[in-house]
mmCIF file of C-alpha atoms and ligand atoms in Angstrom:
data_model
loop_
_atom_site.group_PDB
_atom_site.id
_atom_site.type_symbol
_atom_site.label_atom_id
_atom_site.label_comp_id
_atom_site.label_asym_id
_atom_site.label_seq_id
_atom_site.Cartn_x
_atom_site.Cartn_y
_atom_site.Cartn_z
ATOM 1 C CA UNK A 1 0.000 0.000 0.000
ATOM 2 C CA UNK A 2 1.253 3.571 -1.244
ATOM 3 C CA UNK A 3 0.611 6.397 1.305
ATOM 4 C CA UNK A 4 1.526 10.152 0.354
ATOM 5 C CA UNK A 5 1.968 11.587 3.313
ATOM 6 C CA UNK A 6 1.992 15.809 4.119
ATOM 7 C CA UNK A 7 3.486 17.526 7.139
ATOM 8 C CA UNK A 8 2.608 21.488 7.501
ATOM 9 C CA UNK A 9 2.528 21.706 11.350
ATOM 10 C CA UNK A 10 5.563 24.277 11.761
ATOM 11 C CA UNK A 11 7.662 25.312 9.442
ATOM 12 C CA UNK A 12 8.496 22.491 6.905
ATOM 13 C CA UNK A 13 6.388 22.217 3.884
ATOM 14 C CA UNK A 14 6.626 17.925 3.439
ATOM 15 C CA UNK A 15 5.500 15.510 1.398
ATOM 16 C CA UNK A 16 6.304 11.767 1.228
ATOM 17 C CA UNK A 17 5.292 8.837 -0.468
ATOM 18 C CA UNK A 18 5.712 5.542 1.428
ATOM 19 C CA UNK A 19 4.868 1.993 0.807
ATOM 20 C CA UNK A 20 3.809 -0.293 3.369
ATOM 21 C CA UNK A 21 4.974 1.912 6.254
ATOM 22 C CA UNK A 22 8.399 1.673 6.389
ATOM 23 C CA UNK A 23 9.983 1.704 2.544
ATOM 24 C CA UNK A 24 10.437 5.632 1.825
ATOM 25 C CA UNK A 25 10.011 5.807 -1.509
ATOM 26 C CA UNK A 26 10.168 9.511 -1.600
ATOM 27 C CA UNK A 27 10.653 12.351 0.957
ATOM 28 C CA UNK A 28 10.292 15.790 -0.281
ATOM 29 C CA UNK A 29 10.916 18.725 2.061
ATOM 30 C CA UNK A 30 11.344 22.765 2.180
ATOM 31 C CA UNK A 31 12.280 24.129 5.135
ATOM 32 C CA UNK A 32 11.520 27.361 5.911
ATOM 33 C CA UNK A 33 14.748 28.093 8.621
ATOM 34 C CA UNK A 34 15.921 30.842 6.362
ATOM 35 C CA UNK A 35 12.802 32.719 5.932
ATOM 36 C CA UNK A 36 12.377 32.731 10.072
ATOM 37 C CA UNK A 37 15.863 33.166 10.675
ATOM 38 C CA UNK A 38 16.404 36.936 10.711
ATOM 39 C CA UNK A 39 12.970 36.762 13.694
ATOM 40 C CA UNK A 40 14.728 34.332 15.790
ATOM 41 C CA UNK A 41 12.211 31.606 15.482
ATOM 42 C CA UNK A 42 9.319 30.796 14.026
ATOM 43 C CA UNK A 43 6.755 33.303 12.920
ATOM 44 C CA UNK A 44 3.624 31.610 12.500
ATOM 45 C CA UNK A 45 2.044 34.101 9.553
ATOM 46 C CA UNK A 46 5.066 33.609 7.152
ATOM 47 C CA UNK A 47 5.021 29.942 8.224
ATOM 48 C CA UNK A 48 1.835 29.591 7.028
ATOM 49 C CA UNK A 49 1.823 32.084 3.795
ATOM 50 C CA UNK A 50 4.920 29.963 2.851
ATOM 51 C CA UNK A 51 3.179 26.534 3.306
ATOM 52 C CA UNK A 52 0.248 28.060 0.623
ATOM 53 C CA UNK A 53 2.787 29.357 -1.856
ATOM 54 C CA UNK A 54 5.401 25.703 -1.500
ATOM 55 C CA UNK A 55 2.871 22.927 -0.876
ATOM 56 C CA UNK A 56 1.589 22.064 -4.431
ATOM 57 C CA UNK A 57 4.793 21.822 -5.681
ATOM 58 C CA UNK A 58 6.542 19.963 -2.944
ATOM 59 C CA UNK A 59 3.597 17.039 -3.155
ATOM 60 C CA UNK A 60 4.308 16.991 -7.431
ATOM 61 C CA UNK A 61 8.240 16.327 -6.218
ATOM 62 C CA UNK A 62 6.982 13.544 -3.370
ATOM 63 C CA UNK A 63 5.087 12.201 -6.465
ATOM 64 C CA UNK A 64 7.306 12.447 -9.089
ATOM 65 C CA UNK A 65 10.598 10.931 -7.233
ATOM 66 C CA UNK A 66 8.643 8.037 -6.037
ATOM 67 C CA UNK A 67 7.504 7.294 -10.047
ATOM 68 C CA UNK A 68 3.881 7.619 -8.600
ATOM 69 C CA UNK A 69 0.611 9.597 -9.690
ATOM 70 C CA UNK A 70 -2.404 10.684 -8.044
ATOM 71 C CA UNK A 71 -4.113 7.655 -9.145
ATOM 72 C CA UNK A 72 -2.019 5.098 -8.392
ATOM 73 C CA UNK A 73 -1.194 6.071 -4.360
ATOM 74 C CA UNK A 74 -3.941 3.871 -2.172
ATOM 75 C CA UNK A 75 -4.203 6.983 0.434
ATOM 76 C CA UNK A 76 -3.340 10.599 1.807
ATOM 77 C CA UNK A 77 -2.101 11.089 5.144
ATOM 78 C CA UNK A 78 -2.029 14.473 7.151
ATOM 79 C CA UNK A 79 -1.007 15.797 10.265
ATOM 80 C CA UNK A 80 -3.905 17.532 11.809
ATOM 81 C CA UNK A 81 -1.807 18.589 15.272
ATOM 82 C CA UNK A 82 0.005 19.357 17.322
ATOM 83 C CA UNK A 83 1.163 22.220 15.669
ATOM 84 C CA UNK A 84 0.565 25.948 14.534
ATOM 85 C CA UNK A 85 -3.149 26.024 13.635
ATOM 86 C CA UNK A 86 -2.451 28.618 11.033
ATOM 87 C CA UNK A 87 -0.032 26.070 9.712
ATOM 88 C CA UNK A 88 -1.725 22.892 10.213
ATOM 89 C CA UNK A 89 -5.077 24.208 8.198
ATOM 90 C CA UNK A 90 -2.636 24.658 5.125
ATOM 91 C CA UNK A 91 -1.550 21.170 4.731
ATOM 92 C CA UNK A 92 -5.136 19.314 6.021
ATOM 93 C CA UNK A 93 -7.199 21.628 3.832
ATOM 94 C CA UNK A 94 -5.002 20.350 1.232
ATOM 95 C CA UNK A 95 -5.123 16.727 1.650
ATOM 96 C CA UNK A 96 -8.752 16.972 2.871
ATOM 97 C CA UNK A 97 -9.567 18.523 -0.661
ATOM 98 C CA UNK A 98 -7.359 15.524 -2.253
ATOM 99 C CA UNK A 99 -8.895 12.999 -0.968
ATOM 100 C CA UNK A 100 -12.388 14.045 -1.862
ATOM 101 C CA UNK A 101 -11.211 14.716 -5.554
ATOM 102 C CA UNK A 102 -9.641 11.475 -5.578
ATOM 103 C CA UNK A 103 -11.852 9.595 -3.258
ATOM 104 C CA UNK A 104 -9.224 7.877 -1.339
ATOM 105 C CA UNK A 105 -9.355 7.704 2.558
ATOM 106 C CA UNK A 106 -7.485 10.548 4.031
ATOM 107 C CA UNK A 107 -5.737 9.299 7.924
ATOM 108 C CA UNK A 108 -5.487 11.806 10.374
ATOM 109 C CA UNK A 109 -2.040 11.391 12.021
ATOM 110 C CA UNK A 110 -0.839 12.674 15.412
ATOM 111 C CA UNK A 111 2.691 15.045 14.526
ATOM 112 C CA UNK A 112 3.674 13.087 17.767
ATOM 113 C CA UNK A 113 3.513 9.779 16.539
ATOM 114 C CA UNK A 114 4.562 10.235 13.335
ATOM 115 C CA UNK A 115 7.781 11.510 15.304
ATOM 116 C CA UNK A 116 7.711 7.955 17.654
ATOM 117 C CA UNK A 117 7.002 5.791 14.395
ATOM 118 C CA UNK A 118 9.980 7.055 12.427
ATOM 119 C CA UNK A 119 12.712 4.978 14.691
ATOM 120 C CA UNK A 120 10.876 1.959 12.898
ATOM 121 C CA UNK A 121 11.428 3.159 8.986
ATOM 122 C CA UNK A 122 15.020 2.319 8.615
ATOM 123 C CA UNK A 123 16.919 -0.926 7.062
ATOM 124 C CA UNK A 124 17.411 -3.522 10.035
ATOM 125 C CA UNK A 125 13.996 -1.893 12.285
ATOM 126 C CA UNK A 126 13.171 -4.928 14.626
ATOM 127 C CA UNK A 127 8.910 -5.400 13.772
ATOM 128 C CA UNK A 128 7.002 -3.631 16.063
ATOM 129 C CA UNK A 129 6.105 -7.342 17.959
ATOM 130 C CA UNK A 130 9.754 -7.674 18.892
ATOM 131 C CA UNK A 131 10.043 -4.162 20.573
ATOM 132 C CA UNK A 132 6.790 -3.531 23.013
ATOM 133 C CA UNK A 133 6.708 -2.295 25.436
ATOM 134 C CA UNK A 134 8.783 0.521 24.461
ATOM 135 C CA UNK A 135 9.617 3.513 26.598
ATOM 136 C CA UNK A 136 10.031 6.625 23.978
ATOM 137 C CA UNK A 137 11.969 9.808 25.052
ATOM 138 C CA UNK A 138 9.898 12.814 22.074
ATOM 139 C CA UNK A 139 12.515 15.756 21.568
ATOM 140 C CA UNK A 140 11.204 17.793 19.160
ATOM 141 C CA UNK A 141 11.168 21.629 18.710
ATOM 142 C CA UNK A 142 7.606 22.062 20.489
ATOM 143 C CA UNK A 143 7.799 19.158 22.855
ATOM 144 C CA UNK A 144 10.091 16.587 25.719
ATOM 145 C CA UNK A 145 8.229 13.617 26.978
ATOM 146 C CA UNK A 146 8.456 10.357 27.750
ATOM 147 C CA UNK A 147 6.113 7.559 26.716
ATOM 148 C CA UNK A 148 4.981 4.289 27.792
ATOM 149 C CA UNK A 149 4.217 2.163 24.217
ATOM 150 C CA UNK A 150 2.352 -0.764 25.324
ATOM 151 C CA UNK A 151 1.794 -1.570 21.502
ATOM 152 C CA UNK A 152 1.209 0.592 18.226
ATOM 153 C CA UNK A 153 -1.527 2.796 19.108
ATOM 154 C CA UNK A 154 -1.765 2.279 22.896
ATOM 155 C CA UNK A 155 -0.158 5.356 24.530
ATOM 156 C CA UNK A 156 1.230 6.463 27.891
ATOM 157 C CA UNK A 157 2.147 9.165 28.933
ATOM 158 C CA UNK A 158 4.415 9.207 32.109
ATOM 159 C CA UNK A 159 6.326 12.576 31.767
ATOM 160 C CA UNK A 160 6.574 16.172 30.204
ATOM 161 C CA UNK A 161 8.167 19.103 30.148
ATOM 162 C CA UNK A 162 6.567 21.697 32.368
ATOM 163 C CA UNK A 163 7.310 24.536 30.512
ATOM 164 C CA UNK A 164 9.904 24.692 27.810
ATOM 165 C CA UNK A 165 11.154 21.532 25.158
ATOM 166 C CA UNK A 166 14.441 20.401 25.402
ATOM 167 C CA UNK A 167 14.297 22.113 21.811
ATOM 168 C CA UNK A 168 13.269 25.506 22.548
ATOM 169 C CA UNK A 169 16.208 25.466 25.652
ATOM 170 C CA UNK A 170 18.732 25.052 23.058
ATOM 171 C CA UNK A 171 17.340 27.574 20.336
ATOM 172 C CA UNK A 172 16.796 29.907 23.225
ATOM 173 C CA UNK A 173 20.242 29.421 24.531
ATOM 174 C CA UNK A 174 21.981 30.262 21.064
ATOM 175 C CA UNK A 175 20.404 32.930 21.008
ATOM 176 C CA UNK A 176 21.554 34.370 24.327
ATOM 177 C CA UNK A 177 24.738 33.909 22.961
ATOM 178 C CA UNK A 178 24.067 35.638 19.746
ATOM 179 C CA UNK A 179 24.887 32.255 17.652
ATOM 180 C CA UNK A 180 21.431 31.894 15.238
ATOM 181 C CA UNK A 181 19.016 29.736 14.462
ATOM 182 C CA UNK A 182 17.943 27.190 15.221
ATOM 183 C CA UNK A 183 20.110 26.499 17.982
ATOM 184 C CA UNK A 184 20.562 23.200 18.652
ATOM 185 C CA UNK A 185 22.810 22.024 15.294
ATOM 186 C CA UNK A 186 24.597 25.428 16.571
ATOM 187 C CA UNK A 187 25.695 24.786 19.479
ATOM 188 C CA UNK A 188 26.268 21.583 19.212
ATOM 189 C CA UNK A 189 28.397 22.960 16.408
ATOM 190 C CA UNK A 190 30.520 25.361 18.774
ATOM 191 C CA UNK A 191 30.754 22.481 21.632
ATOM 192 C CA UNK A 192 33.136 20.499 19.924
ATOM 193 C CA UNK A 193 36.622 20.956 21.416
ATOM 194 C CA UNK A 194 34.827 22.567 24.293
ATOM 195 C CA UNK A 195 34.383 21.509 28.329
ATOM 196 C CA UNK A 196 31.195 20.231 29.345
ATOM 197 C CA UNK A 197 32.258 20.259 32.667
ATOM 198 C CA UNK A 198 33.721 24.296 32.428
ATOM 199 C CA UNK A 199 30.023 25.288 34.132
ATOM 200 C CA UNK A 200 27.615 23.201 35.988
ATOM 201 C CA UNK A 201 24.287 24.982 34.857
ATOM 202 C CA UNK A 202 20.910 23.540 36.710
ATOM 203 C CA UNK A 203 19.381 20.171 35.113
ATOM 204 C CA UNK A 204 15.766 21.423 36.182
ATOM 205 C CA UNK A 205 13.374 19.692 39.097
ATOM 206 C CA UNK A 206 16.874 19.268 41.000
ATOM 207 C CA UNK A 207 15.432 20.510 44.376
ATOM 208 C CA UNK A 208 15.128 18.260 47.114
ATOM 209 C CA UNK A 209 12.656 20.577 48.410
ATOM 210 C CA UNK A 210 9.310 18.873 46.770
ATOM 211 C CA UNK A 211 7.193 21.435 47.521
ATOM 212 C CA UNK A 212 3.749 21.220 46.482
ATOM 213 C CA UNK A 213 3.837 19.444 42.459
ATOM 214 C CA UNK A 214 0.623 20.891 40.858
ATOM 215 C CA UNK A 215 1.231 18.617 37.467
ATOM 216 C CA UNK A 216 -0.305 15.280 36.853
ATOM 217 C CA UNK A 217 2.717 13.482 36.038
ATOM 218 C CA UNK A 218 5.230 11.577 38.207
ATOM 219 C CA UNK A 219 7.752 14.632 39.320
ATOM 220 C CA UNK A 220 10.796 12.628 38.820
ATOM 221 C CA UNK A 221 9.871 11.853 34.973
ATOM 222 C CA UNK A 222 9.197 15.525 34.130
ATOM 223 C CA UNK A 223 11.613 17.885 32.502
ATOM 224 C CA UNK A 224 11.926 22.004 33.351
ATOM 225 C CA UNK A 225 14.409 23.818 31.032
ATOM 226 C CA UNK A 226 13.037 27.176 31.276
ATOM 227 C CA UNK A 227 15.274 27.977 34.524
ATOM 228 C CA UNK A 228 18.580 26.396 32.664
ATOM 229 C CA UNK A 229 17.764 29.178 29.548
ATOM 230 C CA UNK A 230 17.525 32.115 32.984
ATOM 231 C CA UNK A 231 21.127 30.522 34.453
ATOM 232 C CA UNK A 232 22.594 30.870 31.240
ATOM 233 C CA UNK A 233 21.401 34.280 30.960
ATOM 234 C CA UNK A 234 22.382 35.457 34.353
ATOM 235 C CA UNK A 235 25.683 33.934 33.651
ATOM 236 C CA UNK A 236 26.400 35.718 30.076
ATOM 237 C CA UNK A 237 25.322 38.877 31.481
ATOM 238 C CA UNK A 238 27.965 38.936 34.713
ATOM 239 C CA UNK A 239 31.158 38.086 32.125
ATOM 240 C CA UNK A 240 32.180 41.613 31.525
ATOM 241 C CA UNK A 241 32.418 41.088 27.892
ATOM 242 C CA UNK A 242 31.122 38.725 25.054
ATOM 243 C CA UNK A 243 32.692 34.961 25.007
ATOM 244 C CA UNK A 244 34.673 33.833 22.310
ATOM 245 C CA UNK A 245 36.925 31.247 21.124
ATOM 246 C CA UNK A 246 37.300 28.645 23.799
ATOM 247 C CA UNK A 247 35.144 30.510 26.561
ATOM 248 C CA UNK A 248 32.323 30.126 23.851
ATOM 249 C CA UNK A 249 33.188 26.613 22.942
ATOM 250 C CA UNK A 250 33.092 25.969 27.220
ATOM 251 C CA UNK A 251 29.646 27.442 27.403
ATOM 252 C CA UNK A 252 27.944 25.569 24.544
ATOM 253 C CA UNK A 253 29.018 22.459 25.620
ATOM 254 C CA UNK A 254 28.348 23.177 29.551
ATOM 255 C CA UNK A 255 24.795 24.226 28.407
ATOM 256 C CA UNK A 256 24.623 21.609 25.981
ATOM 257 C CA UNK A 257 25.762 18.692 28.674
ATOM 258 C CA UNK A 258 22.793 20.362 31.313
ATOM 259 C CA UNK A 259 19.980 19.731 28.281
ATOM 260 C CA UNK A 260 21.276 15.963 27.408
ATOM 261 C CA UNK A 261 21.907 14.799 31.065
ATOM 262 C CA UNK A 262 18.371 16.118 31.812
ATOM 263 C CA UNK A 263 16.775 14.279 29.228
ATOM 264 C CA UNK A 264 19.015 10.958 29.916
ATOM 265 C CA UNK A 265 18.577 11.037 33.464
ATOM 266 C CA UNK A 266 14.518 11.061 33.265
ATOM 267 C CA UNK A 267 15.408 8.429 30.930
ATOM 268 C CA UNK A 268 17.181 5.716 32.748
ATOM 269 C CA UNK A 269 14.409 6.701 36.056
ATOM 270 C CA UNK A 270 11.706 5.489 33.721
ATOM 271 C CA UNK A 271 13.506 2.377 32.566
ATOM 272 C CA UNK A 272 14.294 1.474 35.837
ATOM 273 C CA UNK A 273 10.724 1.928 36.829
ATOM 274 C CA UNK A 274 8.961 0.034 34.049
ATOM 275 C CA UNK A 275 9.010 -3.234 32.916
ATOM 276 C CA UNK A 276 10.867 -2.188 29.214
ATOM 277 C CA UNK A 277 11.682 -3.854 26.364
ATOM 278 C CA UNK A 278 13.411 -1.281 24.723
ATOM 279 C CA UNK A 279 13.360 2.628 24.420
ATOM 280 C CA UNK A 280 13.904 4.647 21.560
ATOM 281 C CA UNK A 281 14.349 8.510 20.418
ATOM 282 C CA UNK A 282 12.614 10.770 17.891
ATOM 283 C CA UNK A 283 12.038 14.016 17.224
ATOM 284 C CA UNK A 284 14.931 16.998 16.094
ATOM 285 C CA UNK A 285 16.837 16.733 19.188
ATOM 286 C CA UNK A 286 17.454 13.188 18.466
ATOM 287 C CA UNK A 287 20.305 13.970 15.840
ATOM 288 C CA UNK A 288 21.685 15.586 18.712
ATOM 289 C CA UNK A 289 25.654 13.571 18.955
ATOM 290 C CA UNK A 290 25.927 13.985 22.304
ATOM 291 C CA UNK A 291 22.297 12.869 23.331
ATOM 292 C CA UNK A 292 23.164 9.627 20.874
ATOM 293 C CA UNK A 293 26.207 9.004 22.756
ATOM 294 C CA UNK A 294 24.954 9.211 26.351
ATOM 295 C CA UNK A 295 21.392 7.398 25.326
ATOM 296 C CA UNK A 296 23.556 4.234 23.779
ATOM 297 C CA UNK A 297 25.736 4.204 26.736
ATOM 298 C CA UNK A 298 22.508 4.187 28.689
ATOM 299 C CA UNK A 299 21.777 1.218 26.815
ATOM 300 C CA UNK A 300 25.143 -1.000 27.055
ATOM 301 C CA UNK A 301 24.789 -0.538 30.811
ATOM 302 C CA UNK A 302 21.213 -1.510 31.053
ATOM 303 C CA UNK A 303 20.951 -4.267 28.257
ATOM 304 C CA UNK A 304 17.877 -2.566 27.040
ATOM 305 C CA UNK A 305 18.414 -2.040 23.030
ATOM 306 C CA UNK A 306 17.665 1.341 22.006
ATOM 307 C CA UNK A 307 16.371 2.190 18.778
ATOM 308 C CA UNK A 308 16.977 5.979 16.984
ATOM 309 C CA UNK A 309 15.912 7.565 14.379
ATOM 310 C CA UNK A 310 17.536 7.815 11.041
ATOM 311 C CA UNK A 311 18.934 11.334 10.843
ATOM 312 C CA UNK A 312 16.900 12.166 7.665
ATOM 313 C CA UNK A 313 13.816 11.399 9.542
ATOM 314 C CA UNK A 314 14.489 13.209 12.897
ATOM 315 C CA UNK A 315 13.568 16.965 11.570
ATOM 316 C CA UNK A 316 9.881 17.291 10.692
ATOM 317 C CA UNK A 317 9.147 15.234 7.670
ATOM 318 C CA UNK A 318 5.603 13.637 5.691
ATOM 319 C CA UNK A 319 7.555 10.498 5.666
ATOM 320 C CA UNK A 320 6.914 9.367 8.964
ATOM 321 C CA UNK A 321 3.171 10.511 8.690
ATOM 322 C CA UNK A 322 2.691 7.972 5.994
ATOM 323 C CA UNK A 323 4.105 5.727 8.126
ATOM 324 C CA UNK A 324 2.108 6.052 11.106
ATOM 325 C CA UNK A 325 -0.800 6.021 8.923
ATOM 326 C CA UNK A 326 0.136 2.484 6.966
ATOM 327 C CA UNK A 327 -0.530 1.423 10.801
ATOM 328 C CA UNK A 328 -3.307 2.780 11.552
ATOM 329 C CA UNK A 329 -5.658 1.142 7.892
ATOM 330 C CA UNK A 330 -3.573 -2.117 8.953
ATOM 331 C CA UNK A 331 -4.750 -2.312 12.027
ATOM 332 C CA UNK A 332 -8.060 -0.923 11.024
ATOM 333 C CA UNK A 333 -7.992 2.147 13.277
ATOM 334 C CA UNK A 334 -7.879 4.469 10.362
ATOM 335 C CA UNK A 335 -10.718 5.917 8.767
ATOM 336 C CA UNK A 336 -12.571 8.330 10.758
ATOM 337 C CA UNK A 337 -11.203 11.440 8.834
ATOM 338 C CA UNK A 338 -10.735 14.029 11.598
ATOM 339 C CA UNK A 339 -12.893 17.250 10.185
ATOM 340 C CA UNK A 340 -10.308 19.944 11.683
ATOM 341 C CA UNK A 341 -6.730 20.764 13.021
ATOM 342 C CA UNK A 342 -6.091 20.423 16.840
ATOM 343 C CA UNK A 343 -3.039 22.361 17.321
ATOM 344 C CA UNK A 344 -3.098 20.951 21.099
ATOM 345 C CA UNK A 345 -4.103 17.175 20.442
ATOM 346 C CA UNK A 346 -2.632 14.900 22.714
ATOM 347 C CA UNK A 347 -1.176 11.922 22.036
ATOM 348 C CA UNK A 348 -3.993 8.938 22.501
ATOM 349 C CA UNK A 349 -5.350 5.258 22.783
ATOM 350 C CA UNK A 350 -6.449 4.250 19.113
ATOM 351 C CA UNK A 351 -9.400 3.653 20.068
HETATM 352 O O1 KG4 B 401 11.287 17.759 15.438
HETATM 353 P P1 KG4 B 401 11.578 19.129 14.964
HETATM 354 O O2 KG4 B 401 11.921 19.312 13.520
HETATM 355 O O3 KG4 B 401 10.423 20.129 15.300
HETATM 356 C C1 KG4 B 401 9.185 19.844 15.867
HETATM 357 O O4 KG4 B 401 8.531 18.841 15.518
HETATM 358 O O5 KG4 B 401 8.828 20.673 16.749
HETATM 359 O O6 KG4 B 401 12.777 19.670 15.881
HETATM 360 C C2 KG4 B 401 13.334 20.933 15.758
HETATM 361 C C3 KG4 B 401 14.280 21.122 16.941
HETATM 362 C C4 KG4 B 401 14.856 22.530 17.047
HETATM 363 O O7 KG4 B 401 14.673 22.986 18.371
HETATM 364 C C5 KG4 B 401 16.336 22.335 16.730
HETATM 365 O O8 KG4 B 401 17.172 23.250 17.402
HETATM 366 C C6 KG4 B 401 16.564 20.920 17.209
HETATM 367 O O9 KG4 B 401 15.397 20.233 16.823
HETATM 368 N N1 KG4 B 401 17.735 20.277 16.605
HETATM 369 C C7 KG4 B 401 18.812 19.868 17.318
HETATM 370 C C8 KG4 B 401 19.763 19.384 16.382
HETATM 371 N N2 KG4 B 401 19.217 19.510 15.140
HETATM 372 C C9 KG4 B 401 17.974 20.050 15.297
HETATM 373 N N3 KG4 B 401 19.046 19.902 18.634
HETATM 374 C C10 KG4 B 401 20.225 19.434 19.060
HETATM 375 N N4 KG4 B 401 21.187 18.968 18.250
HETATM 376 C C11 KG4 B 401 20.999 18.916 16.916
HETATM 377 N N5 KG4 B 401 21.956 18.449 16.121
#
């Protein structure tokens, strides 16, 4: 079964054909990062006025590179949240009007677990029956939590961030130190060569004052970057001048080493607490090296295999919407078209 697959939930305009969930047949993207660049992030109007102008075109490349039409794909897959509503609406509208043209069933996919479903769409993937359950630590942009996969489709949720992603910490950080965006490919650009041990900056939820915990999730599985972005902040602005060189080098990697001990620490709790088969990690953050190296030594020492993501599918892509959707129709959980965006939908139970 042939799925093209589109992704407009941030700022990549994706499309993808893939057949039977895993084989990638094509994977067409345009990312925006230039356009957003000179505002520091992403603003969601030009987001959005750029999905309308590069969508048709990037789903004739999808098409065209896999050596398929419009008639001969089986169904259309969109991401209808989480995500920038403004954004979201440009891709579903699209694939909503497809699919009625072409009366193929359109699948609804969560950005989410098109994220989690990616680690399986690479040569050598155990199946699905070999890996459950599966603890998965999400890093992308927008998001940091950890999941409890029971199965495909059965979902839950044990921690998340309280305030910002793992993502946002590191584009926020760069650009405290003036380095661009998005941050995290840039600073872990400058660590190399540098200390991460030059400055111990906070790892979040460190206190052993527990206080009163508001948040529905177990406090020791939950992430807080927001107060690593205010140390490194307070820290940049008592140096009496602007680091460079080494100094820079030291801080990147210090503030780098804070954001991937976090995540790996909350990590390891939840496999200790669980009864896991293996754990795996998708999203942008995932190409991170030194996340890769700390999550695979997490793995030698507990036995538990860990499965990543291949780095063309870590970065928003349609690819691995197609290939949450191939498991969704074969497992029959598919066809209730969703009839709007939900830029705050929650990952869920297939019901
Ligand atoms: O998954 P993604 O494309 O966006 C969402 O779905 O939200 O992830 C984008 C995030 C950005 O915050 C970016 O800085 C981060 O992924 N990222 C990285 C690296 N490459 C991208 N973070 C750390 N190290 C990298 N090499």
């Amino acid at each position: 079964m042939k799925i093209l697959g589109i992704e407009t939930s941030c700022d990549e305009t994706a499309a993808a054909v893939v057949e039977d969930g895993r084989n990638v047949l094509s994977n067409a993207i345009y990312s925006q990062i230039a356009k957003h660049r000179p505002y520091g992030g992403v603003v969601p109007e030009i987001a959005s006025r750029n999905h309308v102008a590069k969508l048709p075109s990037i789903i004739d490349e999808a098409l065209d590179s896999a050596g398929e039409t419009y008639d001969s794909i089986d169904a259309i897959a969109v991401t209808y949240g989480p995500g920038l509503a403004s954004s979201l609406l440009i891709g579903f509208c699209a694939a909503k009007a497809l699919a009625q043209r072409l009366n193929k069933p359109l699948i609804g996919v969560n950005h989410h677990e098109g994220h989690l479903h990616s680690v399986f769409m690479k040569d050598g993937a155990p199946s699905e029956d070999e890996v459950f359950p599966m603890l998965g630590l999400m890093v992308s942009g927008g998001d940091s939590s950890l999941v409890l996969m029971k199965g495909i489709g059965q979902y839950e949720l044990l921690g998340s961030t309280i305030d910002d992603a793992a993502g946002e910490a590191l584009d926020k950080g760069a650009s405290v130190l003036k380095l661009g965006y998005p941050g995290g490919p840039i600073i872990q650009q400058i660590a190399e060569g540098g200390n991460p041990k030059a400055i111990r900056f906070p790892r979040g939820l460190e206190s052993v004052d527990r206080g009163k915990w508001i948040y529905k999730y177990d406090r020791d599985l939950c992430f807080s970057f927001s107060g690593l972005k205010t140390s490194l902040l307070t820290y940049v602005k008592k140096l009496d001048h602007e680091p460079k060189g080494q100094e820079l080098s030291d801080i990147a990697a210090s503030y780098q080493e804070a954001v991937t001990d976090a995540l790996t620490k909350r990590t390891e709790r939840a496999l200790k607490r669980f009864e896991i088969k293996s754990f795996c990690c998708a999203g942008g953050v995932s190409l991170n090296k030194v996340l890769r190296e700390k999550l695979t030594a997490l793995s030698e020492k507990t036995g538990i295999p860990l499965l990543l993501c291949p780095p063309s599918l870590c970065t928003d892509n349609a690819a691995m919407i197609a290939g949450a959707a191939y498991e969704k129709i074969r497992l029959n959980k598919a066809v209730d078209e969703p009839n709007d965006v939900n830029p705050n939908l929650r990952l869920a139970d297939w019901a």
